[in-house]
């Protein structure tokens, strides 16, 4: 899937002026490339990778500029490496699965780096960018190869929360927080502890009740975090997609007219064990 954050358009163009990506009119796109819905925007994609065109002066302004879709599947990056200046890579399901690097991914990234290509991580993870990068070595990737760093939805969400809720002069805002279960230190979805994420959001505290909350935060979807390590399980949502444990709280938040911020807009993902996991974006 493609997730373009238009606030980061300068990040792409500054690395190579011969590849210009104008995403001013693109909101967060979350559509399957395999369906060809992106139209003629002159990018090549393989298993979730977006490759910026190296043709000088090429631009596009809308993901839906044409109803005529073009899409080509390539068996190897060998035939693509000389055609592009920069490669934007997703993480989960593209270069690793949250536990191990995918077959051939480390070597592929190394070869792209040796060829002088600019590499950037673009991910729906709810972790801050620095946390996402810090975890790459455990999968066998050298962080220095990603000269463009990382853009994550978690990073963008924390900036939005800080600006919208965490910058009050004389008080703190409070959030009802759905997050990942920190009681299992081997949980592959636990990319950052809830308190660490909240600390990045400015003057924001954890709400224990809907009545005292200012907004609802979808950071994960395994537990409702109530602070001080206290959690309420949201099972069986993540494994079965059932809302039986989620709806009562959501209905209470709706009645209180609480706005919501989603730090991970994925709907479903394939887990490292091969099953399907239902994610915050679906909530």
PDB file of C-alpha atoms in Angstrom:
ATOM      1  CA  UNK A   1       0.000   0.000   0.000  1.00  0.00           C
ATOM      2  CA  UNK A   2       1.003   3.601  -0.542  1.00  0.00           C
ATOM      3  CA  UNK A   3       0.841   6.113   2.266  1.00  0.00           C
ATOM      4  CA  UNK A   4       1.967   9.565   1.104  1.00  0.00           C
ATOM      5  CA  UNK A   5       2.180  12.265   3.768  1.00  0.00           C
ATOM      6  CA  UNK A   6       1.946  15.556   1.891  1.00  0.00           C
ATOM      7  CA  UNK A   7       3.639  17.450   4.708  1.00  0.00           C
ATOM      8  CA  UNK A   8       6.875  15.679   3.854  1.00  0.00           C
ATOM      9  CA  UNK A   9       7.048  16.591   0.157  1.00  0.00           C
ATOM     10  CA  UNK A  10      10.268  18.575   0.655  1.00  0.00           C
ATOM     11  CA  UNK A  11      12.011  15.541   2.143  1.00  0.00           C
ATOM     12  CA  UNK A  12      11.851  13.746  -1.185  1.00  0.00           C
ATOM     13  CA  UNK A  13      12.743  16.521  -3.587  1.00  0.00           C
ATOM     14  CA  UNK A  14      15.713  17.825  -1.609  1.00  0.00           C
ATOM     15  CA  UNK A  15      17.651  14.597  -2.043  1.00  0.00           C
ATOM     16  CA  UNK A  16      17.636  14.633  -5.840  1.00  0.00           C
ATOM     17  CA  UNK A  17      16.400  17.542  -7.892  1.00  0.00           C
ATOM     18  CA  UNK A  18      16.081  15.353 -10.995  1.00  0.00           C
ATOM     19  CA  UNK A  19      13.249  13.421  -9.364  1.00  0.00           C
ATOM     20  CA  UNK A  20      10.433  15.757  -8.371  1.00  0.00           C
ATOM     21  CA  UNK A  21       7.420  14.367  -6.530  1.00  0.00           C
ATOM     22  CA  UNK A  22       4.659  16.943  -6.154  1.00  0.00           C
ATOM     23  CA  UNK A  23       2.287  15.582  -3.542  1.00  0.00           C
ATOM     24  CA  UNK A  24       0.646  18.868  -2.597  1.00  0.00           C
ATOM     25  CA  UNK A  25      -2.778  17.626  -3.677  1.00  0.00           C
ATOM     26  CA  UNK A  26      -2.280  14.084  -2.436  1.00  0.00           C
ATOM     27  CA  UNK A  27      -3.820  13.231   0.893  1.00  0.00           C
ATOM     28  CA  UNK A  28      -2.927   9.996   2.662  1.00  0.00           C
ATOM     29  CA  UNK A  29      -3.417   7.353  -0.027  1.00  0.00           C
ATOM     30  CA  UNK A  30      -4.099   3.856   1.187  1.00  0.00           C
ATOM     31  CA  UNK A  31      -4.943   1.907  -1.923  1.00  0.00           C
ATOM     32  CA  UNK A  32      -3.611  -1.352  -3.281  1.00  0.00           C
ATOM     33  CA  UNK A  33      -1.110  -0.824  -6.065  1.00  0.00           C
ATOM     34  CA  UNK A  34      -2.054  -4.218  -7.434  1.00  0.00           C
ATOM     35  CA  UNK A  35      -5.443  -2.788  -8.394  1.00  0.00           C
ATOM     36  CA  UNK A  36      -3.744  -0.093 -10.441  1.00  0.00           C
ATOM     37  CA  UNK A  37      -5.772   2.733  -8.909  1.00  0.00           C
ATOM     38  CA  UNK A  38      -2.858   5.152  -8.839  1.00  0.00           C
ATOM     39  CA  UNK A  39      -3.167   5.759 -12.588  1.00  0.00           C
ATOM     40  CA  UNK A  40      -0.422   7.124 -14.791  1.00  0.00           C
ATOM     41  CA  UNK A  41       1.842   8.688 -12.207  1.00  0.00           C
ATOM     42  CA  UNK A  42       4.981   7.164 -13.678  1.00  0.00           C
ATOM     43  CA  UNK A  43       6.222   5.221 -10.715  1.00  0.00           C
ATOM     44  CA  UNK A  44       7.190   1.593 -10.555  1.00  0.00           C
ATOM     45  CA  UNK A  45       6.259  -0.519  -7.567  1.00  0.00           C
ATOM     46  CA  UNK A  46       7.106  -3.959  -6.280  1.00  0.00           C
ATOM     47  CA  UNK A  47       5.697  -5.486  -3.115  1.00  0.00           C
ATOM     48  CA  UNK A  48       4.882  -2.119  -1.616  1.00  0.00           C
ATOM     49  CA  UNK A  49       8.018  -0.262  -2.733  1.00  0.00           C
ATOM     50  CA  UNK A  50       7.666   3.118  -4.419  1.00  0.00           C
ATOM     51  CA  UNK A  51      10.412   4.157  -6.796  1.00  0.00           C
ATOM     52  CA  UNK A  52      10.783   7.795  -7.794  1.00  0.00           C
ATOM     53  CA  UNK A  53      11.366   8.355 -11.478  1.00  0.00           C
ATOM     54  CA  UNK A  54      14.832   9.528 -12.462  1.00  0.00           C
ATOM     55  CA  UNK A  55      13.548  11.278 -15.588  1.00  0.00           C
ATOM     56  CA  UNK A  56      14.429  14.933 -15.255  1.00  0.00           C
ATOM     57  CA  UNK A  57      11.526  17.291 -14.725  1.00  0.00           C
ATOM     58  CA  UNK A  58       8.835  14.650 -14.367  1.00  0.00           C
ATOM     59  CA  UNK A  59       5.995  15.720 -12.080  1.00  0.00           C
ATOM     60  CA  UNK A  60       2.555  14.599 -11.029  1.00  0.00           C
ATOM     61  CA  UNK A  61       0.009  16.345  -8.896  1.00  0.00           C
ATOM     62  CA  UNK A  62      -2.727  13.819  -8.245  1.00  0.00           C
ATOM     63  CA  UNK A  63      -2.918  10.116  -7.574  1.00  0.00           C
ATOM     64  CA  UNK A  64      -6.131   9.989  -9.555  1.00  0.00           C
ATOM     65  CA  UNK A  65      -5.167  12.111 -12.558  1.00  0.00           C
ATOM     66  CA  UNK A  66      -6.069   9.397 -15.044  1.00  0.00           C
ATOM     67  CA  UNK A  67      -8.528   6.551 -15.218  1.00  0.00           C
ATOM     68  CA  UNK A  68      -6.106   4.581 -17.397  1.00  0.00           C
ATOM     69  CA  UNK A  69      -3.904   2.548 -15.082  1.00  0.00           C
ATOM     70  CA  UNK A  70      -0.432   1.325 -15.940  1.00  0.00           C
ATOM     71  CA  UNK A  71       1.418  -1.131 -13.741  1.00  0.00           C
ATOM     72  CA  UNK A  72       4.391  -3.379 -14.395  1.00  0.00           C
ATOM     73  CA  UNK A  73       5.709  -6.173 -12.195  1.00  0.00           C
ATOM     74  CA  UNK A  74       9.460  -6.752 -12.320  1.00  0.00           C
ATOM     75  CA  UNK A  75      11.184  -9.937 -11.210  1.00  0.00           C
ATOM     76  CA  UNK A  76      14.395  -8.201 -10.202  1.00  0.00           C
ATOM     77  CA  UNK A  77      15.654  -4.770  -9.200  1.00  0.00           C
ATOM     78  CA  UNK A  78      18.564  -5.306 -11.589  1.00  0.00           C
ATOM     79  CA  UNK A  79      16.488  -3.949 -14.480  1.00  0.00           C
ATOM     80  CA  UNK A  80      15.313  -0.952 -12.438  1.00  0.00           C
ATOM     81  CA  UNK A  81      18.351   0.235 -10.552  1.00  0.00           C
ATOM     82  CA  UNK A  82      19.663   2.516 -13.319  1.00  0.00           C
ATOM     83  CA  UNK A  83      16.261   4.092 -13.991  1.00  0.00           C
ATOM     84  CA  UNK A  84      15.676   5.720 -10.613  1.00  0.00           C
ATOM     85  CA  UNK A  85      17.453   8.119  -8.316  1.00  0.00           C
ATOM     86  CA  UNK A  86      15.698   7.318  -5.055  1.00  0.00           C
ATOM     87  CA  UNK A  87      13.763   4.443  -3.542  1.00  0.00           C
ATOM     88  CA  UNK A  88      11.071   4.843  -0.874  1.00  0.00           C
ATOM     89  CA  UNK A  89      10.661   1.616   1.079  1.00  0.00           C
ATOM     90  CA  UNK A  90       7.915   0.520   3.381  1.00  0.00           C
ATOM     91  CA  UNK A  91       8.964  -1.734   6.276  1.00  0.00           C
ATOM     92  CA  UNK A  92       6.569  -4.465   7.402  1.00  0.00           C
ATOM     93  CA  UNK A  93       5.983  -6.998   4.657  1.00  0.00           C
ATOM     94  CA  UNK A  94       8.511  -5.295   2.392  1.00  0.00           C
ATOM     95  CA  UNK A  95      11.951  -5.533   3.989  1.00  0.00           C
ATOM     96  CA  UNK A  96      11.021  -7.375   7.203  1.00  0.00           C
ATOM     97  CA  UNK A  97       8.047  -8.950   8.952  1.00  0.00           C
ATOM     98  CA  UNK A  98       8.575  -7.543  12.431  1.00  0.00           C
ATOM     99  CA  UNK A  99      10.712 -10.529  13.443  1.00  0.00           C
ATOM    100  CA  UNK A 100      13.164 -11.223  10.612  1.00  0.00           C
ATOM    101  CA  UNK A 101      14.346  -9.615   7.389  1.00  0.00           C
ATOM    102  CA  UNK A 102      12.590 -10.983   4.315  1.00  0.00           C
ATOM    103  CA  UNK A 103      14.661 -13.162   1.992  1.00  0.00           C
ATOM    104  CA  UNK A 104      17.003 -11.092  -0.166  1.00  0.00           C
ATOM    105  CA  UNK A 105      15.946  -7.752   1.339  1.00  0.00           C
ATOM    106  CA  UNK A 106      19.240  -6.953   3.092  1.00  0.00           C
ATOM    107  CA  UNK A 107      21.280  -7.705  -0.026  1.00  0.00           C
ATOM    108  CA  UNK A 108      18.889  -5.675  -2.177  1.00  0.00           C
ATOM    109  CA  UNK A 109      19.165  -2.624   0.068  1.00  0.00           C
ATOM    110  CA  UNK A 110      22.959  -2.965   0.146  1.00  0.00           C
ATOM    111  CA  UNK A 111      23.162  -3.086  -3.663  1.00  0.00           C
ATOM    112  CA  UNK A 112      20.927  -0.027  -4.016  1.00  0.00           C
ATOM    113  CA  UNK A 113      23.125   1.837  -1.549  1.00  0.00           C
ATOM    114  CA  UNK A 114      26.321   0.832  -3.359  1.00  0.00           C
ATOM    115  CA  UNK A 115      24.792   2.159  -6.572  1.00  0.00           C
ATOM    116  CA  UNK A 116      24.433   5.565  -4.946  1.00  0.00           C
ATOM    117  CA  UNK A 117      20.659   5.535  -4.624  1.00  0.00           C
ATOM    118  CA  UNK A 118      18.912   7.599  -1.947  1.00  0.00           C
ATOM    119  CA  UNK A 119      16.878   5.343   0.347  1.00  0.00           C
ATOM    120  CA  UNK A 120      14.034   6.521   2.573  1.00  0.00           C
ATOM    121  CA  UNK A 121      11.726   4.588   4.918  1.00  0.00           C
ATOM    122  CA  UNK A 122       8.022   5.464   4.685  1.00  0.00           C
ATOM    123  CA  UNK A 123       5.998   3.469   7.190  1.00  0.00           C
ATOM    124  CA  UNK A 124       2.598   3.254   8.859  1.00  0.00           C
ATOM    125  CA  UNK A 125       4.205   2.186  12.123  1.00  0.00           C
ATOM    126  CA  UNK A 126       2.974   4.100  15.155  1.00  0.00           C
ATOM    127  CA  UNK A 127       6.571   4.365  16.388  1.00  0.00           C
ATOM    128  CA  UNK A 128       8.540   7.618  16.125  1.00  0.00           C
ATOM    129  CA  UNK A 129      10.942   7.787  13.191  1.00  0.00           C
ATOM    130  CA  UNK A 130      14.082   7.420  15.337  1.00  0.00           C
ATOM    131  CA  UNK A 131      12.639   4.298  16.980  1.00  0.00           C
ATOM    132  CA  UNK A 132      11.791   2.746  13.628  1.00  0.00           C
ATOM    133  CA  UNK A 133      15.337   3.351  12.390  1.00  0.00           C
ATOM    134  CA  UNK A 134      16.900   2.062  15.612  1.00  0.00           C
ATOM    135  CA  UNK A 135      15.209  -1.325  15.154  1.00  0.00           C
ATOM    136  CA  UNK A 136      16.548  -1.919  11.636  1.00  0.00           C
ATOM    137  CA  UNK A 137      19.965  -3.316  12.704  1.00  0.00           C
ATOM    138  CA  UNK A 138      18.321  -6.268  14.452  1.00  0.00           C
ATOM    139  CA  UNK A 139      17.013  -7.318  11.026  1.00  0.00           C
ATOM    140  CA  UNK A 140      20.479  -6.925   9.477  1.00  0.00           C
ATOM    141  CA  UNK A 141      20.114  -3.457   7.927  1.00  0.00           C
ATOM    142  CA  UNK A 142      22.681  -0.686   8.328  1.00  0.00           C
ATOM    143  CA  UNK A 143      20.805   2.491   9.317  1.00  0.00           C
ATOM    144  CA  UNK A 144      23.407   4.609   7.504  1.00  0.00           C
ATOM    145  CA  UNK A 145      22.138   3.241   4.189  1.00  0.00           C
ATOM    146  CA  UNK A 146      18.891   5.176   4.652  1.00  0.00           C
ATOM    147  CA  UNK A 147      20.218   8.660   3.980  1.00  0.00           C
ATOM    148  CA  UNK A 148      16.699  10.063   3.850  1.00  0.00           C
ATOM    149  CA  UNK A 149      15.914   8.722   7.310  1.00  0.00           C
ATOM    150  CA  UNK A 150      12.348   7.658   8.016  1.00  0.00           C
ATOM    151  CA  UNK A 151       8.880   9.148   7.839  1.00  0.00           C
ATOM    152  CA  UNK A 152       6.390   7.310  10.050  1.00  0.00           C
ATOM    153  CA  UNK A 153       2.719   7.885  10.748  1.00  0.00           C
ATOM    154  CA  UNK A 154       3.565   7.691  14.450  1.00  0.00           C
ATOM    155  CA  UNK A 155       5.991  10.586  14.111  1.00  0.00           C
ATOM    156  CA  UNK A 156       3.482  12.661  12.177  1.00  0.00           C
ATOM    157  CA  UNK A 157       0.710  11.853  14.665  1.00  0.00           C
ATOM    158  CA  UNK A 158       2.848  12.922  17.634  1.00  0.00           C
ATOM    159  CA  UNK A 159       3.624  16.236  15.932  1.00  0.00           C
ATOM    160  CA  UNK A 160      -0.062  16.816  15.272  1.00  0.00           C
ATOM    161  CA  UNK A 161      -0.984  15.956  18.865  1.00  0.00           C
ATOM    162  CA  UNK A 162       1.714  18.270  20.252  1.00  0.00           C
ATOM    163  CA  UNK A 163       0.466  21.139  18.093  1.00  0.00           C
ATOM    164  CA  UNK A 164      -3.263  20.528  18.610  1.00  0.00           C
ATOM    165  CA  UNK A 165      -3.493  19.243  22.181  1.00  0.00           C
ATOM    166  CA  UNK A 166      -0.049  19.367  23.784  1.00  0.00           C
ATOM    167  CA  UNK A 167       0.759  23.064  23.615  1.00  0.00           C
ATOM    168  CA  UNK A 168      -1.699  24.582  26.073  1.00  0.00           C
ATOM    169  CA  UNK A 169      -0.141  27.309  28.186  1.00  0.00           C
ATOM    170  CA  UNK A 170      -1.567  26.444  31.599  1.00  0.00           C
ATOM    171  CA  UNK A 171      -2.875  22.879  31.435  1.00  0.00           C
ATOM    172  CA  UNK A 172      -2.380  19.444  29.945  1.00  0.00           C
ATOM    173  CA  UNK A 173      -4.715  17.566  27.620  1.00  0.00           C
ATOM    174  CA  UNK A 174      -5.713  13.990  28.371  1.00  0.00           C
ATOM    175  CA  UNK A 175      -6.055  11.068  25.970  1.00  0.00           C
ATOM    176  CA  UNK A 176      -7.914   7.771  25.978  1.00  0.00           C
ATOM    177  CA  UNK A 177      -5.131   5.598  24.555  1.00  0.00           C
ATOM    178  CA  UNK A 178      -5.494   2.374  22.602  1.00  0.00           C
ATOM    179  CA  UNK A 179      -2.034   0.872  22.241  1.00  0.00           C
ATOM    180  CA  UNK A 180       0.050  -2.320  22.113  1.00  0.00           C
ATOM    181  CA  UNK A 181       0.369  -4.725  25.015  1.00  0.00           C
ATOM    182  CA  UNK A 182       3.614  -3.905  26.836  1.00  0.00           C
ATOM    183  CA  UNK A 183       3.253  -6.822  29.253  1.00  0.00           C
ATOM    184  CA  UNK A 184       4.875  -9.056  26.618  1.00  0.00           C
ATOM    185  CA  UNK A 185       8.387  -7.717  26.038  1.00  0.00           C
ATOM    186  CA  UNK A 186       8.675  -9.946  22.927  1.00  0.00           C
ATOM    187  CA  UNK A 187       5.555  -8.481  21.343  1.00  0.00           C
ATOM    188  CA  UNK A 188       6.647  -7.633  17.742  1.00  0.00           C
ATOM    189  CA  UNK A 189       3.993  -4.906  17.533  1.00  0.00           C
ATOM    190  CA  UNK A 190       5.381  -3.104  20.596  1.00  0.00           C
ATOM    191  CA  UNK A 191       7.632  -0.652  18.766  1.00  0.00           C
ATOM    192  CA  UNK A 192       7.563   1.980  21.527  1.00  0.00           C
ATOM    193  CA  UNK A 193       6.200   2.042  25.079  1.00  0.00           C
ATOM    194  CA  UNK A 194       3.002   4.088  25.483  1.00  0.00           C
ATOM    195  CA  UNK A 195       4.553   6.494  27.989  1.00  0.00           C
ATOM    196  CA  UNK A 196       7.463   7.148  25.621  1.00  0.00           C
ATOM    197  CA  UNK A 197       5.087   7.992  22.803  1.00  0.00           C
ATOM    198  CA  UNK A 198       2.994  10.285  25.006  1.00  0.00           C
ATOM    199  CA  UNK A 199       6.173  12.078  26.132  1.00  0.00           C
ATOM    200  CA  UNK A 200       6.795  13.058  22.506  1.00  0.00           C
ATOM    201  CA  UNK A 201       3.316  14.634  22.271  1.00  0.00           C
ATOM    202  CA  UNK A 202       3.959  17.590  24.553  1.00  0.00           C
ATOM    203  CA  UNK A 203       1.715  18.370  27.518  1.00  0.00           C
ATOM    204  CA  UNK A 204      -0.492  15.291  27.227  1.00  0.00           C
ATOM    205  CA  UNK A 205      -1.459  12.865  29.973  1.00  0.00           C
ATOM    206  CA  UNK A 206      -3.232   9.502  30.020  1.00  0.00           C
ATOM    207  CA  UNK A 207      -6.959   9.658  30.799  1.00  0.00           C
ATOM    208  CA  UNK A 208      -8.438   6.922  32.945  1.00  0.00           C
ATOM    209  CA  UNK A 209     -12.029   7.750  32.031  1.00  0.00           C
ATOM    210  CA  UNK A 210     -13.808   9.125  28.977  1.00  0.00           C
ATOM    211  CA  UNK A 211     -15.252  11.933  31.104  1.00  0.00           C
ATOM    212  CA  UNK A 212     -11.819  13.455  31.751  1.00  0.00           C
ATOM    213  CA  UNK A 213     -10.475  12.896  28.205  1.00  0.00           C
ATOM    214  CA  UNK A 214      -9.930  15.516  25.503  1.00  0.00           C
ATOM    215  CA  UNK A 215      -9.330  13.110  22.621  1.00  0.00           C
ATOM    216  CA  UNK A 216      -9.021   9.452  21.666  1.00  0.00           C
ATOM    217  CA  UNK A 217      -5.653   8.111  20.494  1.00  0.00           C
ATOM    218  CA  UNK A 218      -5.370   4.977  18.356  1.00  0.00           C
ATOM    219  CA  UNK A 219      -1.686   4.171  18.859  1.00  0.00           C
ATOM    220  CA  UNK A 220      -2.315   0.426  18.801  1.00  0.00           C
ATOM    221  CA  UNK A 221      -5.303  -1.825  19.352  1.00  0.00           C
ATOM    222  CA  UNK A 222      -4.397  -4.604  21.787  1.00  0.00           C
ATOM    223  CA  UNK A 223      -5.164  -2.809  25.046  1.00  0.00           C
ATOM    224  CA  UNK A 224      -6.709   0.325  26.510  1.00  0.00           C
ATOM    225  CA  UNK A 225      -3.808   1.840  28.444  1.00  0.00           C
ATOM    226  CA  UNK A 226      -4.823   3.610  31.651  1.00  0.00           C
ATOM    227  CA  UNK A 227      -1.407   4.662  32.904  1.00  0.00           C
ATOM    228  CA  UNK A 228       1.057   3.217  35.435  1.00  0.00           C
ATOM    229  CA  UNK A 229       1.138  -0.085  33.552  1.00  0.00           C
ATOM    230  CA  UNK A 230      -2.610  -0.646  33.964  1.00  0.00           C
ATOM    231  CA  UNK A 231      -4.389  -1.992  30.885  1.00  0.00           C
ATOM    232  CA  UNK A 232      -7.776  -3.270  29.783  1.00  0.00           C
ATOM    233  CA  UNK A 233      -7.603  -5.938  27.091  1.00  0.00           C
ATOM    234  CA  UNK A 234      -9.292  -5.258  23.751  1.00  0.00           C
ATOM    235  CA  UNK A 235      -9.223  -8.918  22.734  1.00  0.00           C
ATOM    236  CA  UNK A 236     -10.474 -10.544  20.591  1.00  0.00           C
ATOM    237  CA  UNK A 237     -10.337  -7.557  18.215  1.00  0.00           C
ATOM    238  CA  UNK A 238      -6.787  -7.870  16.892  1.00  0.00           C
ATOM    239  CA  UNK A 239      -7.003 -11.591  16.122  1.00  0.00           C
ATOM    240  CA  UNK A 240     -10.642 -11.896  15.065  1.00  0.00           C
ATOM    241  CA  UNK A 241     -11.669  -8.372  14.081  1.00  0.00           C
ATOM    242  CA  UNK A 242     -14.516  -8.531  16.599  1.00  0.00           C
ATOM    243  CA  UNK A 243     -15.611  -5.193  18.063  1.00  0.00           C
ATOM    244  CA  UNK A 244     -17.344  -6.682  21.096  1.00  0.00           C
ATOM    245  CA  UNK A 245     -14.673  -5.371  23.493  1.00  0.00           C
ATOM    246  CA  UNK A 246     -14.126  -2.117  21.583  1.00  0.00           C
ATOM    247  CA  UNK A 247     -17.602  -0.795  20.783  1.00  0.00           C
ATOM    248  CA  UNK A 248     -18.742   0.023  24.345  1.00  0.00           C
ATOM    249  CA  UNK A 249     -15.808   2.381  24.854  1.00  0.00           C
ATOM    250  CA  UNK A 250     -16.123   3.830  21.351  1.00  0.00           C
ATOM    251  CA  UNK A 251     -19.821   4.533  21.910  1.00  0.00           C
ATOM    252  CA  UNK A 252     -18.973   6.333  25.150  1.00  0.00           C
ATOM    253  CA  UNK A 253     -16.338   8.413  23.340  1.00  0.00           C
ATOM    254  CA  UNK A 254     -18.845   9.211  20.586  1.00  0.00           C
ATOM    255  CA  UNK A 255     -21.401  10.356  23.120  1.00  0.00           C
ATOM    256  CA  UNK A 256     -18.753  12.654  24.604  1.00  0.00           C
ATOM    257  CA  UNK A 257     -17.973  13.931  21.100  1.00  0.00           C
ATOM    258  CA  UNK A 258     -14.263  13.126  21.465  1.00  0.00           C
ATOM    259  CA  UNK A 259     -12.098  13.675  18.385  1.00  0.00           C
ATOM    260  CA  UNK A 260      -9.753  10.822  17.439  1.00  0.00           C
ATOM    261  CA  UNK A 261      -6.165  10.647  16.217  1.00  0.00           C
ATOM    262  CA  UNK A 262      -4.915   7.462  14.536  1.00  0.00           C
ATOM    263  CA  UNK A 263      -1.161   6.838  14.656  1.00  0.00           C
ATOM    264  CA  UNK A 264      -1.338   3.621  12.620  1.00  0.00           C
ATOM    265  CA  UNK A 265      -3.873   3.728   9.759  1.00  0.00           C
ATOM    266  CA  UNK A 266      -3.370   0.121   8.644  1.00  0.00           C
ATOM    267  CA  UNK A 267      -6.610  -1.853   8.385  1.00  0.00           C
ATOM    268  CA  UNK A 268      -5.271  -5.415   8.386  1.00  0.00           C
ATOM    269  CA  UNK A 269      -1.789  -6.913   8.131  1.00  0.00           C
ATOM    270  CA  UNK A 270      -0.316 -10.365   7.828  1.00  0.00           C
ATOM    271  CA  UNK A 271       1.420 -11.361  11.053  1.00  0.00           C
ATOM    272  CA  UNK A 272       4.850 -13.049  11.178  1.00  0.00           C
ATOM    273  CA  UNK A 273       3.113 -16.342  12.003  1.00  0.00           C
ATOM    274  CA  UNK A 274       1.048 -16.124   8.817  1.00  0.00           C
ATOM    275  CA  UNK A 275      -2.272 -15.073  10.298  1.00  0.00           C
ATOM    276  CA  UNK A 276      -4.215 -11.860   9.859  1.00  0.00           C
ATOM    277  CA  UNK A 277      -4.112  -9.056  12.425  1.00  0.00           C
ATOM    278  CA  UNK A 278      -6.751  -6.329  12.571  1.00  0.00           C
ATOM    279  CA  UNK A 279      -5.204  -2.920  13.082  1.00  0.00           C
ATOM    280  CA  UNK A 280      -6.051   0.562  14.465  1.00  0.00           C
ATOM    281  CA  UNK A 281      -7.064   1.976  11.098  1.00  0.00           C
ATOM    282  CA  UNK A 282      -9.939  -0.464  10.929  1.00  0.00           C
ATOM    283  CA  UNK A 283     -11.256   0.778  14.266  1.00  0.00           C
TER     284      UNK A 283
END
